[in-house]
PDB file of C-alpha atoms in Angstrom:
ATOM      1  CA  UNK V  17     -47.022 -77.264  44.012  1.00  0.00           C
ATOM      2  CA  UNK V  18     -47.789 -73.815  43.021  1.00  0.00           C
ATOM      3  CA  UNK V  19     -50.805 -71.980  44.131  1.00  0.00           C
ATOM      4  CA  UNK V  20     -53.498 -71.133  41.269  1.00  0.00           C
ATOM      5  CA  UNK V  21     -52.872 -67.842  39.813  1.00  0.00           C
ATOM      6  CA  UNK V  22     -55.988 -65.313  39.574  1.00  0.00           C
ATOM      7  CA  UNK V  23     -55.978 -63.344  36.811  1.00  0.00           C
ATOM      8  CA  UNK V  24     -58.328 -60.595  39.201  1.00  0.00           C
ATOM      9  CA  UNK V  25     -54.853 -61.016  41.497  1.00  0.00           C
ATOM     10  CA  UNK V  26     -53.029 -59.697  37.991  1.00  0.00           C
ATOM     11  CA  UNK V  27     -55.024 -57.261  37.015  1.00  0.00           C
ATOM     12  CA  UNK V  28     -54.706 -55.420  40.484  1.00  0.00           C
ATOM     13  CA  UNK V  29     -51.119 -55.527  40.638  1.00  0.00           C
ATOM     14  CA  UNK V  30     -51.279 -54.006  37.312  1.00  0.00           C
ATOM     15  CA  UNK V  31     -54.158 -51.353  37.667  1.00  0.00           C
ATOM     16  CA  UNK V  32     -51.092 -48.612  37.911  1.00  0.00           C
ATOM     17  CA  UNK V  33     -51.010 -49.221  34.567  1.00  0.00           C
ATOM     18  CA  UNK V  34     -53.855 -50.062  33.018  1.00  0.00           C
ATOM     19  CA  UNK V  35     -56.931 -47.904  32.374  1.00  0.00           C
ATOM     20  CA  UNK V  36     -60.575 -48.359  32.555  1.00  0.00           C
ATOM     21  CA  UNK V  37     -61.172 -50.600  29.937  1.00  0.00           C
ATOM     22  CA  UNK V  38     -58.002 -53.142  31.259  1.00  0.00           C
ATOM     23  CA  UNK V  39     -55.887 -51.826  28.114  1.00  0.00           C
ATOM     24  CA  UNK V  40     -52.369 -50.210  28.786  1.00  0.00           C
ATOM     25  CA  UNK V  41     -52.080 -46.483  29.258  1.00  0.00           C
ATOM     26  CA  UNK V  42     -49.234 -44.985  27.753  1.00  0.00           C
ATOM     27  CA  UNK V  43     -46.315 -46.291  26.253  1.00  0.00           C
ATOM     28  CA  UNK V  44     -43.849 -45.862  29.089  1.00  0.00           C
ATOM     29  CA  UNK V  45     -45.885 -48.591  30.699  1.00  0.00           C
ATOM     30  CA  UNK V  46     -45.240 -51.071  27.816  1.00  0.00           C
ATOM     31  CA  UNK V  47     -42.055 -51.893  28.845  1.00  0.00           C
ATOM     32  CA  UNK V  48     -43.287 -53.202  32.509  1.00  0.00           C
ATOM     33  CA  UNK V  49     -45.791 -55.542  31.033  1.00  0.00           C
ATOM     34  CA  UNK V  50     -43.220 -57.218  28.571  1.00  0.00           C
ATOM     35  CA  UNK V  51     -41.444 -58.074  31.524  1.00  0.00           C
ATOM     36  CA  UNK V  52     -43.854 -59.669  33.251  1.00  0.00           C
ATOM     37  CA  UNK V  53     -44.879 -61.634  30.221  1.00  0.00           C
ATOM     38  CA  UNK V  54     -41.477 -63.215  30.134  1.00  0.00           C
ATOM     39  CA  UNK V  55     -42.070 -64.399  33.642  1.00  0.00           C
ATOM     40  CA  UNK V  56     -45.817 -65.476  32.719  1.00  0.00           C
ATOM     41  CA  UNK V  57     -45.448 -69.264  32.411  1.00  0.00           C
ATOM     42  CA  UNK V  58     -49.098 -70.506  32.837  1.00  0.00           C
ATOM     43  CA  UNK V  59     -52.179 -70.304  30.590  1.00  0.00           C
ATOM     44  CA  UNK V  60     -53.781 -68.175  32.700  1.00  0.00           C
ATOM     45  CA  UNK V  61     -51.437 -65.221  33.200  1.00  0.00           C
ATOM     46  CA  UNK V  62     -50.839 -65.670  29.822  1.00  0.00           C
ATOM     47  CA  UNK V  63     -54.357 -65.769  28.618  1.00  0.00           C
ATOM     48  CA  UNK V  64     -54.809 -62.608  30.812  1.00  0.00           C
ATOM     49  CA  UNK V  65     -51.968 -60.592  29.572  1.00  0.00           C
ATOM     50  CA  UNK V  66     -53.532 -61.500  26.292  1.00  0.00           C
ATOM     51  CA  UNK V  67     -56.642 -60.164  27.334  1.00  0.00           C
ATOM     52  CA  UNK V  68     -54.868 -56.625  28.079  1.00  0.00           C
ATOM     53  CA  UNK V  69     -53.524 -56.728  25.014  1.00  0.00           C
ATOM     54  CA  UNK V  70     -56.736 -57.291  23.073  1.00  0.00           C
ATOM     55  CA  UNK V  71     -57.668 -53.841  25.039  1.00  0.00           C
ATOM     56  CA  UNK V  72     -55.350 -52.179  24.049  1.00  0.00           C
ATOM     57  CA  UNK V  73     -56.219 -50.080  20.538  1.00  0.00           C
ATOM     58  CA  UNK V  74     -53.677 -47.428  20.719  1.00  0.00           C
ATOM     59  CA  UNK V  75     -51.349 -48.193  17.825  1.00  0.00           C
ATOM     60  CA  UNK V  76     -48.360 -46.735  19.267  1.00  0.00           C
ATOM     61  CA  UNK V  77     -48.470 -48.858  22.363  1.00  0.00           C
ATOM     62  CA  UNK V  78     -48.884 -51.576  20.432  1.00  0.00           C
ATOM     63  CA  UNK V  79     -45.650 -50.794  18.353  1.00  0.00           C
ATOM     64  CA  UNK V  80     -43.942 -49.865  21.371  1.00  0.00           C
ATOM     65  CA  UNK V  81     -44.934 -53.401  22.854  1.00  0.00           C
ATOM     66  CA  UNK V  82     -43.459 -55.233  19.396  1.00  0.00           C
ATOM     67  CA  UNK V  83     -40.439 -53.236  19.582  1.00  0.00           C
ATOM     68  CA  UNK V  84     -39.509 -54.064  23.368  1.00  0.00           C
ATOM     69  CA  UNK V  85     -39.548 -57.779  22.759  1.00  0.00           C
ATOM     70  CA  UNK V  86     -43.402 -57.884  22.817  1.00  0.00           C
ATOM     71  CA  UNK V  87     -43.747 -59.586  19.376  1.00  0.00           C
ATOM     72  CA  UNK V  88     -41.382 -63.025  20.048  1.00  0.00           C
ATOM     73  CA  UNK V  89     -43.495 -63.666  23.268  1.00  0.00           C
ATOM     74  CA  UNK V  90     -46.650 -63.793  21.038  1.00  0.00           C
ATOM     75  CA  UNK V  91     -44.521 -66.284  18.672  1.00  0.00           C
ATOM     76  CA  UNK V  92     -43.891 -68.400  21.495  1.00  0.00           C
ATOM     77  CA  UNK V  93     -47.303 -68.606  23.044  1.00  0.00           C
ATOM     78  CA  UNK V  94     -48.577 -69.188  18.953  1.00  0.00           C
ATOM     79  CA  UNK V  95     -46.271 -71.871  18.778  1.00  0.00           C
ATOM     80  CA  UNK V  96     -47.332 -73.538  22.024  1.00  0.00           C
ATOM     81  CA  UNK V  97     -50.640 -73.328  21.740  1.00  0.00           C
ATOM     82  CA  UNK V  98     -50.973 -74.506  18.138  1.00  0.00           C
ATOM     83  CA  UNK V  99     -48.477 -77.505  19.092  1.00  0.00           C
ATOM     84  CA  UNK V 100     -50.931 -78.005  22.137  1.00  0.00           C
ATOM     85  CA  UNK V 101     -54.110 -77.543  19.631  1.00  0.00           C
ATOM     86  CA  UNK V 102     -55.383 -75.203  22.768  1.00  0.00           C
ATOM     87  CA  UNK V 103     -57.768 -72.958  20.060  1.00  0.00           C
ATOM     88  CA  UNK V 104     -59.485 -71.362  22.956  1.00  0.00           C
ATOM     89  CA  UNK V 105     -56.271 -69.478  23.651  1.00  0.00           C
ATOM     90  CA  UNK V 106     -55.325 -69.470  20.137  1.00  0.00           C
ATOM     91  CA  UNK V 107     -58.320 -67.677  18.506  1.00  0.00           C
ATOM     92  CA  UNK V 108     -57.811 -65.087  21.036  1.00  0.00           C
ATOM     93  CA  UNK V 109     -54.059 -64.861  20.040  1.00  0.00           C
ATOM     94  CA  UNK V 110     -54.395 -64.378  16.867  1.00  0.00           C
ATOM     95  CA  UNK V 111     -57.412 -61.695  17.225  1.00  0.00           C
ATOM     96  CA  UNK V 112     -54.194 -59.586  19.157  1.00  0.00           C
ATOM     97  CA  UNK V 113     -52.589 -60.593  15.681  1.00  0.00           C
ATOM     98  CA  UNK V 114     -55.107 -58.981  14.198  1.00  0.00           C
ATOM     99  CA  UNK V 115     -54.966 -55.172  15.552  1.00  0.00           C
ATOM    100  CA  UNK V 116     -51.025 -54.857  15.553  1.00  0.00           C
ATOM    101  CA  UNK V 117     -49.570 -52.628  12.962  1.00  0.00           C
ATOM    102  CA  UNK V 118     -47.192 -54.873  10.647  1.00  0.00           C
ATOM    103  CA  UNK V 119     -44.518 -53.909   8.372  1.00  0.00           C
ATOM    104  CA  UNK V 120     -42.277 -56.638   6.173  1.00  0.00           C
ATOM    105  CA  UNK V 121     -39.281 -56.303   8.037  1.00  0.00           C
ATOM    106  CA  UNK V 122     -41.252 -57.365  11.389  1.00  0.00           C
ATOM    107  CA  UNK V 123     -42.703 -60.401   9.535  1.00  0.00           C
ATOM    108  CA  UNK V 124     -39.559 -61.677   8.834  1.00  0.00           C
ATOM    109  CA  UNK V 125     -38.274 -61.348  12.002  1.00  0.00           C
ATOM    110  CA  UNK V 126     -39.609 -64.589  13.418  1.00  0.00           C
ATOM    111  CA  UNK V 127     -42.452 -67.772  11.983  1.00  0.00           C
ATOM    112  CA  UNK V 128     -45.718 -66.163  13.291  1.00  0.00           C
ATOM    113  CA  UNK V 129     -46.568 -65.098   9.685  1.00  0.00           C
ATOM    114  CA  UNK V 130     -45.966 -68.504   8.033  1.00  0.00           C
ATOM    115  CA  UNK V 131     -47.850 -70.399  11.216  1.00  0.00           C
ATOM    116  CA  UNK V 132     -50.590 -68.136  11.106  1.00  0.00           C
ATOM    117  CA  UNK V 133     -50.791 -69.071   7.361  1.00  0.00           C
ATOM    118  CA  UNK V 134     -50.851 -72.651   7.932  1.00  0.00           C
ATOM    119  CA  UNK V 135     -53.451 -72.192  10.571  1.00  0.00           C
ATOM    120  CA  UNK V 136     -55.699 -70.588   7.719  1.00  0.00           C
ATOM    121  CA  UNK V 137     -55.460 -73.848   5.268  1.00  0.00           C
ATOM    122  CA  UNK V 138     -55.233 -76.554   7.799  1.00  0.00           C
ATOM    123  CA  UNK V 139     -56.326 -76.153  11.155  1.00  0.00           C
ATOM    124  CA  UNK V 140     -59.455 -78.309  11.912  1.00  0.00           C
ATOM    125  CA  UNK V 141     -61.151 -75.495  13.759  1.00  0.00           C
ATOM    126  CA  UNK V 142     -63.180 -73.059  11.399  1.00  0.00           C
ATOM    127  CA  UNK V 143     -63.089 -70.585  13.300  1.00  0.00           C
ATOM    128  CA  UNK V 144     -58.998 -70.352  13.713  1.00  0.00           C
ATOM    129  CA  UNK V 145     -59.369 -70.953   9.396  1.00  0.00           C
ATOM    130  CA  UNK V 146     -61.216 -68.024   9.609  1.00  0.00           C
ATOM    131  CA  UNK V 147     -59.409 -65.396  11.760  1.00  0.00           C
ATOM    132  CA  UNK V 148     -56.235 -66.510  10.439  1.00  0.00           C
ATOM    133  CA  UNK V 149     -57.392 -65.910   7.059  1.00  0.00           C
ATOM    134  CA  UNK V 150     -58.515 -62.267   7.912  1.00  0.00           C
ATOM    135  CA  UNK V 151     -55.000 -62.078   9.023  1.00  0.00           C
ATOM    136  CA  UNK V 152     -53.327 -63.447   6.125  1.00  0.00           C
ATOM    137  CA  UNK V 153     -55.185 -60.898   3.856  1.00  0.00           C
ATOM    138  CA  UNK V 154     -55.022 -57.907   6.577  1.00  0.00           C
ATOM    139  CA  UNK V 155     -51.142 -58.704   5.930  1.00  0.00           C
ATOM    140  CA  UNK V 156     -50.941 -59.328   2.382  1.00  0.00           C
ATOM    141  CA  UNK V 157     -52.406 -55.492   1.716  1.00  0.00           C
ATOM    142  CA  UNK V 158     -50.363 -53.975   4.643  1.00  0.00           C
ATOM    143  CA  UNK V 159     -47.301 -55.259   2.478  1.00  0.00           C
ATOM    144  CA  UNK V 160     -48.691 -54.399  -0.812  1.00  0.00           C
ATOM    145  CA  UNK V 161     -49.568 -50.757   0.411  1.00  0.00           C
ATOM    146  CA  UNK V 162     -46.312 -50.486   1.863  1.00  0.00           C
ATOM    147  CA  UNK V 163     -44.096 -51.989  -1.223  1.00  0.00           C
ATOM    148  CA  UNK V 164     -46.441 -49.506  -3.432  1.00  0.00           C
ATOM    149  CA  UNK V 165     -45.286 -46.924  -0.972  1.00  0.00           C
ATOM    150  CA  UNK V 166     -42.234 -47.544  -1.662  1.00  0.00           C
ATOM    151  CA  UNK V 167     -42.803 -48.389  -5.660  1.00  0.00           C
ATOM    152  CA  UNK V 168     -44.004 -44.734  -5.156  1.00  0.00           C
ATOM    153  CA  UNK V 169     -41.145 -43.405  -3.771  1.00  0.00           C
ATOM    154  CA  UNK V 170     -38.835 -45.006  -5.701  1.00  0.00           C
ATOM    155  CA  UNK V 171     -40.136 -44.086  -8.928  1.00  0.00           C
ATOM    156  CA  UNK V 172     -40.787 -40.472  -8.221  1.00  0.00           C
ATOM    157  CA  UNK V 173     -36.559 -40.270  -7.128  1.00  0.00           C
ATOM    158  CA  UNK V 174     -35.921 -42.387 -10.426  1.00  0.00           C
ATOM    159  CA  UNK V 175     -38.107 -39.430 -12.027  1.00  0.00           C
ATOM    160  CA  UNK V 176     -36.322 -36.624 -10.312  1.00  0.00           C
ATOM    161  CA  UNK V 177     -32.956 -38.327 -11.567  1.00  0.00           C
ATOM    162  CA  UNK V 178     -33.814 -38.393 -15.261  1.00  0.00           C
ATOM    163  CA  UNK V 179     -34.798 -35.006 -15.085  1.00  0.00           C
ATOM    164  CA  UNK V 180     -31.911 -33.469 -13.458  1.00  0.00           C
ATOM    165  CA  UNK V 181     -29.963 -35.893 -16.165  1.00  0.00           C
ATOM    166  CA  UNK V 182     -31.766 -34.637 -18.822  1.00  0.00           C
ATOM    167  CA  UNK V 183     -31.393 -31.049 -17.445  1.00  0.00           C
ATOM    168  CA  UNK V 184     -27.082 -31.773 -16.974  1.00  0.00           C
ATOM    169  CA  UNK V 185     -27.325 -33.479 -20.966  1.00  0.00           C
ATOM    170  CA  UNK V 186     -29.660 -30.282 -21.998  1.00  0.00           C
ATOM    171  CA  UNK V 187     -27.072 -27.847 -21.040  1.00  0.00           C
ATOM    172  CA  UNK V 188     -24.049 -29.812 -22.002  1.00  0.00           C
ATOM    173  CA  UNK V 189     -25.592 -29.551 -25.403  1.00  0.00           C
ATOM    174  CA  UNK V 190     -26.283 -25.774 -24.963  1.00  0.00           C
ATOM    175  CA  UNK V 191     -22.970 -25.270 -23.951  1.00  0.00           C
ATOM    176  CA  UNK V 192     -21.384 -27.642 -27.176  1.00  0.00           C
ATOM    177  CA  UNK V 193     -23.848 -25.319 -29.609  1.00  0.00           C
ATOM    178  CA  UNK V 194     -21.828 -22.026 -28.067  1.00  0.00           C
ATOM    179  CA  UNK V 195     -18.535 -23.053 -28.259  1.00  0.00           C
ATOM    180  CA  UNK V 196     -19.204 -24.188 -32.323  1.00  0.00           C
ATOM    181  CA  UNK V 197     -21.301 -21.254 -32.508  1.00  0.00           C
ATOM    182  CA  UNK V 198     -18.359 -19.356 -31.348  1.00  0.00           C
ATOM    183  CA  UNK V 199     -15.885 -20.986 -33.273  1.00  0.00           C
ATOM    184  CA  UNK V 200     -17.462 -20.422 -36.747  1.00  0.00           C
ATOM    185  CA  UNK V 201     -17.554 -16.493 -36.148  1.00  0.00           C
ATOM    186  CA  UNK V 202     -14.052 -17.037 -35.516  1.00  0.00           C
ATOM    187  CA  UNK V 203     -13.579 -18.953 -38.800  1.00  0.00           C
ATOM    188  CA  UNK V 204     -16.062 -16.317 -40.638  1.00  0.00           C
ATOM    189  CA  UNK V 205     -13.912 -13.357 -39.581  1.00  0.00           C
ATOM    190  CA  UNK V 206     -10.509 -15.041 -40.330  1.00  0.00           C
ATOM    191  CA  UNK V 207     -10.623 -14.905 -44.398  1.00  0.00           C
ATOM    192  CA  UNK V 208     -11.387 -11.487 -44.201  1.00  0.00           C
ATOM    193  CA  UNK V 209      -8.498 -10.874 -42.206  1.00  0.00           C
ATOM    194  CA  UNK V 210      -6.219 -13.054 -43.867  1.00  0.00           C
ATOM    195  CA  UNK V 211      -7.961 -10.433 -47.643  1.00  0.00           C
ATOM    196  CA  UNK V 212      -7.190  -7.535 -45.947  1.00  0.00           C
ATOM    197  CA  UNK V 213      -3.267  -9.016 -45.005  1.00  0.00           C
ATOM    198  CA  UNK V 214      -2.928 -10.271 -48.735  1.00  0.00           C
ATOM    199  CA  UNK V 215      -4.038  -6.599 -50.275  1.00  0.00           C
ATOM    200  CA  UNK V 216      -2.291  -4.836 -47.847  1.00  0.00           C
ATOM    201  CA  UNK V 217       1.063  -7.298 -48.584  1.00  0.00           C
ATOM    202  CA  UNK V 218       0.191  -6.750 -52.447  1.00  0.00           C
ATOM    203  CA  UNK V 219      -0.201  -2.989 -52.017  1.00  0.00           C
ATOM    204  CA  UNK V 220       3.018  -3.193 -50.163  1.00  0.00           C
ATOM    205  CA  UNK V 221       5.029  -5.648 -53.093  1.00  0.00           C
ATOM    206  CA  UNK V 222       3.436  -3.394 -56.013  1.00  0.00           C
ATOM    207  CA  UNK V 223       5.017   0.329 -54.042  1.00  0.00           C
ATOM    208  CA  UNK V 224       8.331  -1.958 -53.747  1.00  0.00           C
ATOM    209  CA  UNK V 225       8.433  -2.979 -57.116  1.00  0.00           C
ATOM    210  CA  UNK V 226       7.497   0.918 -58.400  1.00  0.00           C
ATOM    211  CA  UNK V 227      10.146   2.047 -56.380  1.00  0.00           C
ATOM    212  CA  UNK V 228      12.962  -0.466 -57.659  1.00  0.00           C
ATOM    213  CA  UNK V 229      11.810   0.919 -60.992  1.00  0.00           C
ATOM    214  CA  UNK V 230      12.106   4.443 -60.695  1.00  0.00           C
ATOM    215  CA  UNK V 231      15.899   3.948 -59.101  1.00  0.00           C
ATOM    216  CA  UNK V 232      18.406   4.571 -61.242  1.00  0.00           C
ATOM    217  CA  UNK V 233      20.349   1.482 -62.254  1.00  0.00           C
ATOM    218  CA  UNK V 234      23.790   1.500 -60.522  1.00  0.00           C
ATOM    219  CA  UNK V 235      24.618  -2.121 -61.089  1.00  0.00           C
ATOM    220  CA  UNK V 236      26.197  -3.900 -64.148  1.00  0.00           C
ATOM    221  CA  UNK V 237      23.568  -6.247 -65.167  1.00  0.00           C
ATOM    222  CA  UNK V 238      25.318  -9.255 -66.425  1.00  0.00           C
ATOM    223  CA  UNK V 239      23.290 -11.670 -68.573  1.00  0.00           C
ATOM    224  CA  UNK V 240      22.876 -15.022 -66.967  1.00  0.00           C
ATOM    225  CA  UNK V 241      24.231 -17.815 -68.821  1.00  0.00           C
ATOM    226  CA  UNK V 242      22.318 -20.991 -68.777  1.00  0.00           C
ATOM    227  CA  UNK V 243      23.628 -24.500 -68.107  1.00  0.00           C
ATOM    228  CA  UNK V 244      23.899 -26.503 -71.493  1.00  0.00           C
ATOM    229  CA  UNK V 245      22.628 -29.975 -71.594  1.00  0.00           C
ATOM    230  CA  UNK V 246      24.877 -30.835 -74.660  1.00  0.00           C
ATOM    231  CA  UNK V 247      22.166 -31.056 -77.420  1.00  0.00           C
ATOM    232  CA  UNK V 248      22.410 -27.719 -78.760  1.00  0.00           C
ATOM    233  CA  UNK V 249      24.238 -26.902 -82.457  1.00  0.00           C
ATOM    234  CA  UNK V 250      26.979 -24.475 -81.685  1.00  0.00           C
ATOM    235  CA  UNK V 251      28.091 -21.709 -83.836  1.00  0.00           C
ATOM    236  CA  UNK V 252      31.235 -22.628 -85.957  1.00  0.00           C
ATOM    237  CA  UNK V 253      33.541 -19.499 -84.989  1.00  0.00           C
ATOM    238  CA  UNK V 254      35.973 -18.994 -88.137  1.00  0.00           C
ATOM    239  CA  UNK V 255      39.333 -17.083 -87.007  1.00  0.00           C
ATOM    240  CA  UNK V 256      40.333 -14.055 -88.624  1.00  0.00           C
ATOM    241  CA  UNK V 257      43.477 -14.014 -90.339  1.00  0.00           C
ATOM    242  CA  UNK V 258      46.535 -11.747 -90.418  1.00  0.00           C
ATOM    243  CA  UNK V 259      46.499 -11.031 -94.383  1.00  0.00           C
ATOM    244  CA  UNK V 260      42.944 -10.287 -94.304  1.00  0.00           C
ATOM    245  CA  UNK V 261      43.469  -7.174 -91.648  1.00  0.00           C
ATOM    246  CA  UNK V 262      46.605  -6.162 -93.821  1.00  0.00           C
ATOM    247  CA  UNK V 263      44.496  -5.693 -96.976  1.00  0.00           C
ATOM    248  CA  UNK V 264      41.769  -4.193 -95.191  1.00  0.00           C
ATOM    249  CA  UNK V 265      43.975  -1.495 -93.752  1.00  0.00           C
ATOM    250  CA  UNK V 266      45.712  -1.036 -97.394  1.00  0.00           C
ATOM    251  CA  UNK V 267      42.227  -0.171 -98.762  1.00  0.00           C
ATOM    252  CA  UNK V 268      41.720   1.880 -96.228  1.00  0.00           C
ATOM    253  CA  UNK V 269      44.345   3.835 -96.487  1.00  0.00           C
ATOM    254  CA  UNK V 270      43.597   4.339-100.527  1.00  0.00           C
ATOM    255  CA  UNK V 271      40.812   5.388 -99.838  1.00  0.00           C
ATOM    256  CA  UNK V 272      41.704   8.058 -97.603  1.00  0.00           C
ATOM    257  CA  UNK V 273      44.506   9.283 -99.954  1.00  0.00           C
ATOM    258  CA  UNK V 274      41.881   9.643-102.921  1.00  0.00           C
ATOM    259  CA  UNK V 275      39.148  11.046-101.096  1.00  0.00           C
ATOM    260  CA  UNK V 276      41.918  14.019-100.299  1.00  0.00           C
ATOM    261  CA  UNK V 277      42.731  14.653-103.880  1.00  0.00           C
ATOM    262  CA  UNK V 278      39.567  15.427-105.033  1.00  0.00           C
ATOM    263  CA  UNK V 279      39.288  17.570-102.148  1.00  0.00           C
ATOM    264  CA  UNK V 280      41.846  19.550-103.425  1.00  0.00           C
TER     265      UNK V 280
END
């Protein structure tokens, strides 16, 4: 059989790191007094380690004390002691509830949170009710003001992103305006360099056509002869004949012999 423990025994092997008021110095001492809560196995080293905790203010040894394991030994002893229906030792666990810093991600991690809840709606104590109410709602605004935090935070990068959207769409839009800015100079000026290539190509056609006309012409020019179709009347071409050009050439000839007669 074990000898009874004295929690004055405890708190002298543990006045290295404890100050005045029994709470725990400094946060490189956390890690000493987790261990020997693991070994802690009684109700009253437990209920004294409790004790040193409800001493303890300084929220970064408390965090310190939840991050080195500190957080499932209180789950255990909760879970114990509510299964037990020991409230003496569970009022005073859940006032050490009370002063740790919280976050959603260290609620999750085990059932204190949903125990402690149940503890606030059912437990036949009113004073357990009561505490573990002022936990429940100490909780609820933690995560609220956290989550709005983070609302916050999330809404002022959503912010930032629309702007430098807006911003990237803003200057994509300057930069379309340019180019068609640009482009419709360019169409502006072409006309008037496509009127000053026609005159000068007309001024150019007009000297040619001067100069074909003042050249002599040095080539027969043969009529062109167009392709018939068939419908046109033809001219009826009557032959000459050979008695005709005789006679002709007779009264010629008379003629000639008369006309030098009178002449002399």
């Amino acid at each position: 059989m074990k000898a009874p423990i004295d929690p004055v025994e405890i708190l002298k092997g543990l006045s290295g790191l404890l100050g005045q008021s029994g709470n725990v110095k400094q946060c490189e001492d956390v890690t000493k007094i987790v261990e020997l809560m693991k070994g802690a196995d009684t109700a009253v080293s437990q209920c004294t380690y409790t004790n040193i905790l409800r001493a303890t203010t300084d929220s970064q040894v408390l965090e310190t004390f939840v991050k080195d394991g500190g957080w499932d030994i209180l789950n255990k002893w909760l879970e114990k002691y509510k299964e037990t229906e020991n409230y003496g030792m569970l009022i005073e666990l859940l006032k050490v509830y009370k002063q740790i810093p919280v976050s959603v991600d260290l609620l999750k991690k085990n059932s204190c949170a949903k125990s402690i809840k149940n503890l606030s709606k059912s437990c036949n104590d009113s004073r357990i009710k009561e505490v573990a109410m002022e936990i429940v709602n100490l909780w609820m605004k933690a995560i609220k003001s956290t989550s709005g935090e983070v609302s916050s935070s999330d809404k002022a990068k959503k912010k930032k992103k629309e702007k430098a959207k807006e911003k990237e769409k803003s200057e994509k839009m300057d930069k379309t305006n340019a180019e068609n800015k640009d482009s419709k100079s360019n169409l502006d000026r072409r006309p008037s360099n496509s009127n000053n290539n026609h005159s000068k190509q007309d001024s150019r056609d007009i000297a040619s056509s001067q100069d074909i006309k003042s050249r002599p012409k040095t080539v027969k020019v043969y009529q062109q002869k167009f392709r018939s179709h068939g419908l046109e009347e033809q001219a009826k071409i009557v032959p000459k004949r050979k008695g005709d050009t005789d006679k002709n050439k007779n009264s010629n000839k008379k003629e000639d012999q008369l006309s030098l007669k009178r002449a002399s």
